[in-house]
mmCIF file of C-alpha atoms in Angstrom:
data_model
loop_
_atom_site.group_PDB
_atom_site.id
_atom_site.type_symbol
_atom_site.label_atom_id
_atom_site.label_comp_id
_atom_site.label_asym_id
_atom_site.label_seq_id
_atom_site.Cartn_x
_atom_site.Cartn_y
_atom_site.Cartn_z
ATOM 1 C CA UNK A 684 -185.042 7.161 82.816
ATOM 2 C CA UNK A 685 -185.181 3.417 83.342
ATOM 3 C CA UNK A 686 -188.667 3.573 85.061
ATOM 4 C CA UNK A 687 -189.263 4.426 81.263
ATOM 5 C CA UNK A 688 -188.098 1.423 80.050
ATOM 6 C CA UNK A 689 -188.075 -1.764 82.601
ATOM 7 C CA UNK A 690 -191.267 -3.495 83.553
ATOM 8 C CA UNK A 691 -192.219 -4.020 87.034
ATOM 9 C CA UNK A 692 -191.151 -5.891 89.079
ATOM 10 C CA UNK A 693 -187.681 -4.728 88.677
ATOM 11 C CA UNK A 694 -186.627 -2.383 91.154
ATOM 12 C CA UNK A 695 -184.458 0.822 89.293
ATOM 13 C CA UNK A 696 -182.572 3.236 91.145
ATOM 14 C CA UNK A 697 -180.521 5.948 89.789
ATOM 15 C CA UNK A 698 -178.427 9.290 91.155
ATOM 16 C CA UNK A 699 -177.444 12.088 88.371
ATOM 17 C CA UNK A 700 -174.657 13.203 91.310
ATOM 18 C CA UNK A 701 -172.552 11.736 94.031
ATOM 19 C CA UNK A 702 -173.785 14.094 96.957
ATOM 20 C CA UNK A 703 -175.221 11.446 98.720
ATOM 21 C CA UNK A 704 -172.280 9.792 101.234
ATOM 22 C CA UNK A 705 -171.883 6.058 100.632
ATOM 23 C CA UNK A 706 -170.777 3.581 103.205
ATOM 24 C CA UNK A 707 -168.831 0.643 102.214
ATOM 25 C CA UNK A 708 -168.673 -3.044 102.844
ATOM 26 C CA UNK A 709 -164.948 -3.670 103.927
ATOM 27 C CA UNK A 710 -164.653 -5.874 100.636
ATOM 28 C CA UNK A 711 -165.569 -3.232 98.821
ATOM 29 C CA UNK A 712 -163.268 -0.844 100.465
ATOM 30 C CA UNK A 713 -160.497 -3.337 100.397
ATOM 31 C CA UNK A 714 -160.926 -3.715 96.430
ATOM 32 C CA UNK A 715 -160.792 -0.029 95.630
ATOM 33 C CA UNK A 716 -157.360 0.598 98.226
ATOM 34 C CA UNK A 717 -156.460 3.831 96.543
ATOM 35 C CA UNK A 718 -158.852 4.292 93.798
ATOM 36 C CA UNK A 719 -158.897 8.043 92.258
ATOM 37 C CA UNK A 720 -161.898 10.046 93.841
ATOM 38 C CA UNK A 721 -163.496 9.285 90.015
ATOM 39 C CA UNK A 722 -163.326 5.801 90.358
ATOM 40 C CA UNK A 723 -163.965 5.541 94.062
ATOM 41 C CA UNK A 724 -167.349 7.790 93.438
ATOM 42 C CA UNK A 725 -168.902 6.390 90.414
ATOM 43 C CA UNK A 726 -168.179 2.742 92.015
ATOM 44 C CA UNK A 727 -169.869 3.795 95.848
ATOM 45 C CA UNK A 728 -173.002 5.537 94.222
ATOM 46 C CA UNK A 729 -173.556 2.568 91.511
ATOM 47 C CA UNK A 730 -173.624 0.245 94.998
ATOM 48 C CA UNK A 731 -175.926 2.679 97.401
ATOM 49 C CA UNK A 732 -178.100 2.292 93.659
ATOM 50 C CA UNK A 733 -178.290 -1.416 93.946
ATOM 51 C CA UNK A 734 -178.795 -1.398 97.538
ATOM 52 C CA UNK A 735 -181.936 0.874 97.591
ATOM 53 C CA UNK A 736 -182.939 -1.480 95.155
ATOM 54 C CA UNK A 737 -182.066 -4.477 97.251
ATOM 55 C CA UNK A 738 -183.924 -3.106 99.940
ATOM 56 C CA UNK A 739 -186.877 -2.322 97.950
ATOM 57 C CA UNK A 740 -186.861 -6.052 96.996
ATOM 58 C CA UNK A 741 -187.385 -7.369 100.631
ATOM 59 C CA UNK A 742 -183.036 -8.256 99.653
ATOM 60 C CA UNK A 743 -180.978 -7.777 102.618
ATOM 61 C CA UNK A 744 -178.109 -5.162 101.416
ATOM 62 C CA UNK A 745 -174.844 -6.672 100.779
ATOM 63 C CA UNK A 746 -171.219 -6.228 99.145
ATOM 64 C CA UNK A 747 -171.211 -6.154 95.526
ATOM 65 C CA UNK A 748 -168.220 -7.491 94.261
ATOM 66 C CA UNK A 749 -166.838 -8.360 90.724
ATOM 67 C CA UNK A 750 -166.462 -11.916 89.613
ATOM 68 C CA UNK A 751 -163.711 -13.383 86.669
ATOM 69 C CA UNK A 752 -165.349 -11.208 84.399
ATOM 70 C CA UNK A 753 -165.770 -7.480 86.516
ATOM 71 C CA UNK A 754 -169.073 -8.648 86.500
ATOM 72 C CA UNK A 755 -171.353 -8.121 89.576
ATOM 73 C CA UNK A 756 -171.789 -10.968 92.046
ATOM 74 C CA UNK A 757 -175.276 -10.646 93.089
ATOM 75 C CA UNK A 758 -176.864 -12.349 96.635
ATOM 76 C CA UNK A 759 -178.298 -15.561 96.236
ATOM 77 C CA UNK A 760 -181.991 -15.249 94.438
ATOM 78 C CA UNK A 761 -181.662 -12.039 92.829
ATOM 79 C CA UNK A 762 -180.131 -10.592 89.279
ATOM 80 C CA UNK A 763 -179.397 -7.089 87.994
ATOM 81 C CA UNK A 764 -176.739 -4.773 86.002
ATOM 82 C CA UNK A 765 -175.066 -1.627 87.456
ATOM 83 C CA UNK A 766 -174.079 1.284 85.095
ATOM 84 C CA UNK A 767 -172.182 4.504 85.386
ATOM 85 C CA UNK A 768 -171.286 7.357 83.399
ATOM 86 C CA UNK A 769 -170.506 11.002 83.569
ATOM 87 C CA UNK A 770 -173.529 12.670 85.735
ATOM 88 C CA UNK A 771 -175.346 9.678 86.374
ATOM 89 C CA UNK A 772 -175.534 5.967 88.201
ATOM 90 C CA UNK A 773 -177.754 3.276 87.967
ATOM 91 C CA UNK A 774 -179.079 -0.200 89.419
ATOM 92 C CA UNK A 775 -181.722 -2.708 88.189
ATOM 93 C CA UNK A 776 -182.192 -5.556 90.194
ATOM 94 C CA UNK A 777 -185.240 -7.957 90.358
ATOM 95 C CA UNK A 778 -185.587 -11.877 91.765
ATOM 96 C CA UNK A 779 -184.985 -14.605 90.024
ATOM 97 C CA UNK A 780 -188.225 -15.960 89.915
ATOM 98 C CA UNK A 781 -189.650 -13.209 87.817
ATOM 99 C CA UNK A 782 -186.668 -11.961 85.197
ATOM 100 C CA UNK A 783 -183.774 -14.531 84.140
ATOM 101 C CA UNK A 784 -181.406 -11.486 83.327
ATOM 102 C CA UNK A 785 -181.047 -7.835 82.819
ATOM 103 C CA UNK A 786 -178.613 -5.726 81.442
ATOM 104 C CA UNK A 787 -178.435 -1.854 81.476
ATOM 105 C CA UNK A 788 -175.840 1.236 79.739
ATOM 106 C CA UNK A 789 -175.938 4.304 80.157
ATOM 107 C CA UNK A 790 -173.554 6.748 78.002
ATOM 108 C CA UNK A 791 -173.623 10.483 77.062
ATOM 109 C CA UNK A 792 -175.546 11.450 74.467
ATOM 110 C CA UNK A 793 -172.961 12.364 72.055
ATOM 111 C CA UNK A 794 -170.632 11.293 69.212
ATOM 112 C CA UNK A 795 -168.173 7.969 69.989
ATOM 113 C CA UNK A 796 -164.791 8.697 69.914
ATOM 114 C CA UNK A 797 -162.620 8.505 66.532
ATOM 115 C CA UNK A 798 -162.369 4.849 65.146
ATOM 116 C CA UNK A 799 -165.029 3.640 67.758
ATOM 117 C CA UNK A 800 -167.685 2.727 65.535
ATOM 118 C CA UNK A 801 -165.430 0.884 63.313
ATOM 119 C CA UNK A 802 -164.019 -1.159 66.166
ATOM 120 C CA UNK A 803 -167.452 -2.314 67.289
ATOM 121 C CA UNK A 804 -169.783 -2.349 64.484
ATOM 122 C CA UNK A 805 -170.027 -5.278 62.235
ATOM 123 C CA UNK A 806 -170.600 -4.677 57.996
ATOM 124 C CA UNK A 807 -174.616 -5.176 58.601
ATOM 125 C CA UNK A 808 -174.740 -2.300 61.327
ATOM 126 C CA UNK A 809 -172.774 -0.408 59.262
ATOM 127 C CA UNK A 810 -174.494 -0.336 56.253
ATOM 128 C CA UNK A 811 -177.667 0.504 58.426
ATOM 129 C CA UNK A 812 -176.379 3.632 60.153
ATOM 130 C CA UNK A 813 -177.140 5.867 56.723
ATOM 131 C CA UNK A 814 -180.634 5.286 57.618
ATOM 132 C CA UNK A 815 -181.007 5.535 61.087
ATOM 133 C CA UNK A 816 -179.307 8.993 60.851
ATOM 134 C CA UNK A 817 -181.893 9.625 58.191
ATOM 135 C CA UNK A 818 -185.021 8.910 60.828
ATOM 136 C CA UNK A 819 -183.607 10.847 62.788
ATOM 137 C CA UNK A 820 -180.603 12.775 62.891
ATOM 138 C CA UNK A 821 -180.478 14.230 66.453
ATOM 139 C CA UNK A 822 -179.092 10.822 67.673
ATOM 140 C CA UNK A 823 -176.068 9.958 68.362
ATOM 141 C CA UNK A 824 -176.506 6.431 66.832
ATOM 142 C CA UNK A 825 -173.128 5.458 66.724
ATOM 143 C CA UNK A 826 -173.334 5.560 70.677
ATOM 144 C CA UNK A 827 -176.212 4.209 70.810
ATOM 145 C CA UNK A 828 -174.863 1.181 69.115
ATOM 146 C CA UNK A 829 -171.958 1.107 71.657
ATOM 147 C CA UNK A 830 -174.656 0.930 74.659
ATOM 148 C CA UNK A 831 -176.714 -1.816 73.144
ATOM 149 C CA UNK A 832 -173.906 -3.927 72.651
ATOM 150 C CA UNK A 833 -172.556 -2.982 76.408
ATOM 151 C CA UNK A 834 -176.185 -4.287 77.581
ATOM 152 C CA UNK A 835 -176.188 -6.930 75.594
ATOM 153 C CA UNK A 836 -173.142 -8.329 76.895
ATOM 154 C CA UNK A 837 -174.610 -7.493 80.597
ATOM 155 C CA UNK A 838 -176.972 -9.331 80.212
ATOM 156 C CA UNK A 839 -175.446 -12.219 77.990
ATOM 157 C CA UNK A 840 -172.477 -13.083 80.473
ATOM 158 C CA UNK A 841 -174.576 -13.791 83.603
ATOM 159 C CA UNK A 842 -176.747 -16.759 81.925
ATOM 160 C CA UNK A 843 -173.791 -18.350 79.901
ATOM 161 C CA UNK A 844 -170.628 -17.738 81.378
ATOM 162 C CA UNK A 845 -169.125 -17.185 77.852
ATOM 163 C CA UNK A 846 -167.285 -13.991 76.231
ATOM 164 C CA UNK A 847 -169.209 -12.567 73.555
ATOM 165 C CA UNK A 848 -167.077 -9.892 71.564
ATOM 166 C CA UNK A 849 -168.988 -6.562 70.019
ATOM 167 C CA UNK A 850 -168.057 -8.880 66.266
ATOM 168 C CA UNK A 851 -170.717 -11.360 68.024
ATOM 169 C CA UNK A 852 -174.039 -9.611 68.012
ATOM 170 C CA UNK A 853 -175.780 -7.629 65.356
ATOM 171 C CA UNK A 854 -177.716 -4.987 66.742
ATOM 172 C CA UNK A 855 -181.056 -3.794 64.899
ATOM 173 C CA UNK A 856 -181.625 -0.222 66.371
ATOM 174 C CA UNK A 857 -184.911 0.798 65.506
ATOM 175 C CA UNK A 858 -185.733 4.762 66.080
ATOM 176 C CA UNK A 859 -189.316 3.877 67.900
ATOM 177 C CA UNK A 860 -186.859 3.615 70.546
ATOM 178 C CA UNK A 861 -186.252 -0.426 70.578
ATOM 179 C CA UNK A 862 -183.617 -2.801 69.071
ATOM 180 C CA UNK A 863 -183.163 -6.474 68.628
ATOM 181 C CA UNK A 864 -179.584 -8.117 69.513
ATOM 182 C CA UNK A 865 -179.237 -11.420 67.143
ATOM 183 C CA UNK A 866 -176.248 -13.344 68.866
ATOM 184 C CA UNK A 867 -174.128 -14.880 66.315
ATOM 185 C CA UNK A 868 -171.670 -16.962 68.061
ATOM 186 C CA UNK A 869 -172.469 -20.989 66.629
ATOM 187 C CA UNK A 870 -173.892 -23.472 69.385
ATOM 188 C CA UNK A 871 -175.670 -20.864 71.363
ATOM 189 C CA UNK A 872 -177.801 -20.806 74.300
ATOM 190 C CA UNK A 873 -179.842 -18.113 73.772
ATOM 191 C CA UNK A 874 -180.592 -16.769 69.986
ATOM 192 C CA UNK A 875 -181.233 -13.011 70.915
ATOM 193 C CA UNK A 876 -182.196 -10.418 72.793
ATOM 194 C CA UNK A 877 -184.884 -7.772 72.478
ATOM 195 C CA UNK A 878 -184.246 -4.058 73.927
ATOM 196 C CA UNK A 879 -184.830 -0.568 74.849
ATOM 197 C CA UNK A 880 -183.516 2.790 74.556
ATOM 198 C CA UNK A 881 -184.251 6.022 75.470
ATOM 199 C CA UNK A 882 -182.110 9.765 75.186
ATOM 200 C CA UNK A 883 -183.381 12.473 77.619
ATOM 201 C CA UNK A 884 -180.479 15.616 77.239
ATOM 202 C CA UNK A 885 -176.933 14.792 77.318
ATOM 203 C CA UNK A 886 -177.640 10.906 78.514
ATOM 204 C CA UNK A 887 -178.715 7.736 77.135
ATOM 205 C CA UNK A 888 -179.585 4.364 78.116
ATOM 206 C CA UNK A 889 -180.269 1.060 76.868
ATOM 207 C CA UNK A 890 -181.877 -2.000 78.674
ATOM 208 C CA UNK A 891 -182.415 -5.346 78.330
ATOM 209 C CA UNK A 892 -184.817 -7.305 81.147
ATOM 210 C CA UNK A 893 -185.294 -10.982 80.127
ATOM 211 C CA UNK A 894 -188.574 -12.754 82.025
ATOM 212 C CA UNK A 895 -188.258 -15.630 83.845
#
Protein backbone atom coordinates (compact mmCIF):
# COMPACT_ATOMS: atom_id res chain seq x y z
CA UNK A 1 0.00 0.00 0.00
CA UNK A 2 2.48 2.76 0.77
CA UNK A 3 4.55 2.08 -2.45
CA UNK A 4 1.14 3.62 -3.64
CA UNK A 5 1.51 6.61 -1.98
CA UNK A 6 5.30 7.74 -0.95
CA UNK A 7 7.71 8.99 -3.55
CA UNK A 8 11.03 7.55 -3.96
CA UNK A 9 13.47 7.77 -2.28
CA UNK A 10 11.75 6.63 0.77
CA UNK A 11 12.27 3.18 1.54
CA UNK A 12 8.56 1.38 2.71
CA UNK A 13 8.35 -1.87 4.20
CA UNK A 14 5.34 -3.55 5.43
CA UNK A 15 4.19 -7.30 6.85
CA UNK A 16 0.20 -8.10 6.87
CA UNK A 17 1.38 -11.03 9.64
CA UNK A 18 3.92 -11.65 12.31
CA UNK A 19 5.30 -15.08 10.92
CA UNK A 20 8.48 -13.76 10.32
CA UNK A 21 10.77 -14.22 13.82
CA UNK A 22 12.20 -10.89 14.97
CA UNK A 23 15.39 -10.49 16.89
CA UNK A 24 15.74 -7.77 19.32
CA UNK A 25 18.21 -5.16 20.37
CA UNK A 26 18.61 -5.73 24.24
CA UNK A 27 17.06 -2.10 24.65
CA UNK A 28 14.36 -3.09 22.97
CA UNK A 29 13.90 -6.25 24.85
CA UNK A 30 14.59 -4.53 28.08
CA UNK A 31 11.66 -1.90 27.31
CA UNK A 32 8.99 -4.46 26.52
CA UNK A 33 10.01 -6.87 29.99
CA UNK A 34 6.70 -8.64 29.95
CA UNK A 35 4.75 -7.15 27.22
CA UNK A 36 1.48 -9.32 26.16
CA UNK A 37 2.35 -11.48 22.99
CA UNK A 38 -0.01 -8.48 21.18
CA UNK A 39 2.11 -5.87 22.17
CA UNK A 40 5.41 -7.69 22.02
CA UNK A 41 4.43 -8.75 18.17
CA UNK A 42 3.06 -5.69 16.64
CA UNK A 43 6.17 -3.73 18.34
CA UNK A 44 9.09 -6.57 16.90
CA UNK A 45 7.52 -6.67 13.29
CA UNK A 46 7.03 -2.65 13.12
CA UNK A 47 11.14 -2.74 13.97
CA UNK A 48 12.28 -5.81 11.46
CA UNK A 49 9.92 -3.09 9.02
CA UNK A 50 12.20 -0.22 9.70
CA UNK A 51 15.22 -2.23 9.61
CA UNK A 52 14.73 -3.71 6.07
CA UNK A 53 14.23 -0.29 5.35
CA UNK A 54 17.36 0.84 7.11
CA UNK A 55 19.22 -1.58 5.30
CA UNK A 56 17.82 -0.72 2.04
CA UNK A 57 19.05 2.85 2.79
CA UNK A 58 22.83 1.91 2.99
CA UNK A 59 21.56 2.65 7.29
CA UNK A 60 23.27 0.32 9.50
CA UNK A 61 20.25 -1.47 11.56
CA UNK A 62 19.83 -0.28 14.99
CA UNK A 63 17.47 -0.15 18.21
CA UNK A 64 14.49 1.85 17.80
CA UNK A 65 13.52 3.30 20.85
CA UNK A 66 10.81 5.85 21.99
CA UNK A 67 11.74 9.32 23.03
CA UNK A 68 9.54 11.86 25.70
CA UNK A 69 6.88 11.59 23.37
CA UNK A 70 6.68 7.41 22.36
CA UNK A 71 8.02 8.77 19.42
CA UNK A 72 10.74 6.87 17.44
CA UNK A 73 14.38 7.82 17.93
CA UNK A 74 15.82 7.39 14.60
CA UNK A 75 19.97 6.94 13.84
CA UNK A 76 21.69 9.95 13.13
CA UNK A 77 20.86 11.18 9.29
CA UNK A 78 17.75 9.45 8.71
CA UNK A 79 13.75 10.12 9.47
CA UNK A 80 10.66 7.92 9.25
CA UNK A 81 7.21 6.85 11.08
CA UNK A 82 6.33 3.26 12.15
CA UNK A 83 2.62 2.12 12.19
CA UNK A 84 0.71 -0.89 13.33
CA UNK A 85 -2.64 -2.18 13.34
CA UNK A 86 -4.64 -5.33 13.29
CA UNK A 87 -3.12 -7.55 10.23
CA UNK A 88 -0.59 -5.26 9.22
CA UNK A 89 2.94 -3.27 10.07
CA UNK A 90 4.69 -0.68 8.50
CA UNK A 91 8.03 1.47 8.16
CA UNK A 92 8.96 4.54 6.03
CA UNK A 93 12.23 5.76 6.44
CA UNK A 94 14.33 7.99 4.05
CA UNK A 95 17.66 10.41 4.75
CA UNK A 96 17.58 13.55 5.75
CA UNK A 97 18.93 15.10 2.91
CA UNK A 98 16.06 14.25 0.68
CA UNK A 99 12.60 14.36 2.99
CA UNK A 100 12.49 16.70 6.25
CA UNK A 101 9.67 14.40 7.77
CA UNK A 102 7.21 11.68 7.24
CA UNK A 103 4.42 10.46 8.97
CA UNK A 104 2.32 7.27 8.27
CA UNK A 105 -1.32 5.44 9.90
CA UNK A 106 -2.62 2.72 9.16
CA UNK A 107 -6.21 1.67 10.68
CA UNK A 108 -8.97 -0.81 9.67
CA UNK A 109 -11.18 0.12 7.30
CA UNK A 110 -14.20 0.44 9.32
CA UNK A 111 -16.45 2.65 11.50
CA UNK A 112 -14.56 4.60 14.72
CA UNK A 113 -15.75 3.64 17.82
CA UNK A 114 -18.88 5.46 19.59
CA UNK A 115 -18.09 9.18 20.50
CA UNK A 116 -14.73 9.00 18.48
CA UNK A 117 -15.47 11.34 15.87
CA UNK A 118 -16.77 13.83 18.22
CA UNK A 119 -13.66 13.68 20.36
CA UNK A 120 -11.37 14.40 17.43
CA UNK A 121 -13.12 16.32 14.86
CA UNK A 122 -13.32 20.01 15.04
CA UNK A 123 -16.97 22.01 13.87
CA UNK A 124 -15.33 22.56 10.16
CA UNK A 125 -14.63 18.69 9.70
CA UNK A 126 -17.76 18.09 10.95
CA UNK A 127 -19.87 19.96 8.93
CA UNK A 128 -17.86 18.43 5.92
CA UNK A 129 -18.43 14.74 6.65
CA UNK A 130 -22.25 14.98 5.03
CA UNK A 131 -20.45 15.37 1.88
CA UNK A 132 -17.68 13.23 1.85
CA UNK A 133 -20.11 10.35 2.69
CA UNK A 134 -22.05 11.67 -0.25
CA UNK A 135 -18.83 11.13 -2.82
CA UNK A 136 -18.59 8.27 -1.67
CA UNK A 137 -20.20 6.28 0.81
CA UNK A 138 -18.12 3.05 1.00
CA UNK A 139 -15.59 4.94 3.25
CA UNK A 140 -15.23 4.88 6.45
CA UNK A 141 -14.48 8.67 6.64
CA UNK A 142 -14.78 9.11 10.12
CA UNK A 143 -11.57 6.79 10.34
CA UNK A 144 -10.11 8.17 7.87
CA UNK A 145 -10.15 11.43 9.67
CA UNK A 146 -8.68 9.68 12.78
CA UNK A 147 -5.55 8.44 10.54
CA UNK A 148 -4.85 11.79 9.00
CA UNK A 149 -4.73 13.44 12.14
CA UNK A 150 -2.48 10.36 13.65
CA UNK A 151 -0.03 11.20 10.56
CA UNK A 152 -0.22 14.48 10.93
CA UNK A 153 0.93 14.49 14.34
CA UNK A 154 3.81 11.88 13.14
CA UNK A 155 5.01 13.88 11.23
CA UNK A 156 4.42 17.31 13.11
CA UNK A 157 6.26 16.23 16.45
CA UNK A 158 9.64 15.27 14.93
CA UNK A 159 10.35 18.91 13.31
CA UNK A 160 8.92 20.99 16.30
CA UNK A 161 9.10 19.26 19.39
CA UNK A 162 5.60 20.64 20.33
CA UNK A 163 2.16 18.75 21.21
CA UNK A 164 -0.36 19.36 18.73
CA UNK A 165 -3.89 18.06 19.97
CA UNK A 166 -6.53 16.48 17.20
CA UNK A 167 -8.53 20.39 18.20
CA UNK A 168 -5.18 21.72 16.38
CA UNK A 169 -5.41 20.72 12.77
CA UNK A 170 -8.26 20.84 10.34
CA UNK A 171 -8.13 18.14 8.03
CA UNK A 172 -9.54 18.63 4.32
CA UNK A 173 -10.14 14.96 3.13
CA UNK A 174 -10.68 15.03 -0.37
CA UNK A 175 -12.17 11.59 -2.00
CA UNK A 176 -9.43 11.71 -5.06
CA UNK A 177 -7.67 10.11 -2.33
CA UNK A 178 -5.60 13.30 -0.83
CA UNK A 179 -6.12 15.76 2.09
CA UNK A 180 -4.60 18.94 3.30
CA UNK A 181 -3.78 19.33 7.23
CA UNK A 182 -4.00 23.32 8.05
CA UNK A 183 -2.22 23.53 11.57
CA UNK A 184 -3.93 25.97 13.68
CA UNK A 185 -1.92 26.37 16.72
CA UNK A 186 -0.74 30.55 16.69
CA UNK A 187 3.15 31.17 16.18
CA UNK A 188 3.74 28.14 14.09
CA UNK A 189 6.56 26.68 12.35
CA UNK A 190 5.13 25.04 9.71
CA UNK A 191 1.49 26.20 8.26
CA UNK A 192 0.36 22.70 6.89
CA UNK A 193 0.70 19.64 5.59
CA UNK A 194 -0.39 18.01 2.36
CA UNK A 195 -1.36 14.09 2.30
CA UNK A 196 -2.36 10.80 1.05
CA UNK A 197 -4.70 8.08 1.54
CA UNK A 198 -5.53 5.02 0.20
CA UNK A 199 -8.25 1.88 1.40
CA UNK A 200 -7.45 -1.55 -0.17
CA UNK A 201 -10.09 -4.24 1.89
CA UNK A 202 -10.36 -4.05 5.52
CA UNK A 203 -7.14 -1.49 5.84
CA UNK A 204 -6.32 2.00 5.36
CA UNK A 205 -3.51 4.28 5.39
CA UNK A 206 -2.59 7.76 5.33
CA UNK A 207 0.88 9.41 4.66
CA UNK A 208 2.52 12.39 4.85
CA UNK A 209 6.39 12.67 3.28
CA UNK A 210 7.65 16.29 3.53
CA UNK A 211 10.86 17.05 0.97
CA UNK A 212 13.83 18.31 2.12
Amino acid sequence: MLEQLLPPPIAAVERYNDDIPVELFPAEEELLGNSVPKRRFEFSTARACAREAMTSLGVEPAAILPGPKREPLWPDGVVGSLTHCTGYRAAALARVGDFATIGIDAEPHKPAPHGVLGAIAIPAELRRMPGLKADDPKICWDRLLFSAKESTYKAWFPVTNRWLGFEDADITLNADGTFHSRILLPDTPIAGFDGRWLVQGELLVTTIAVPA
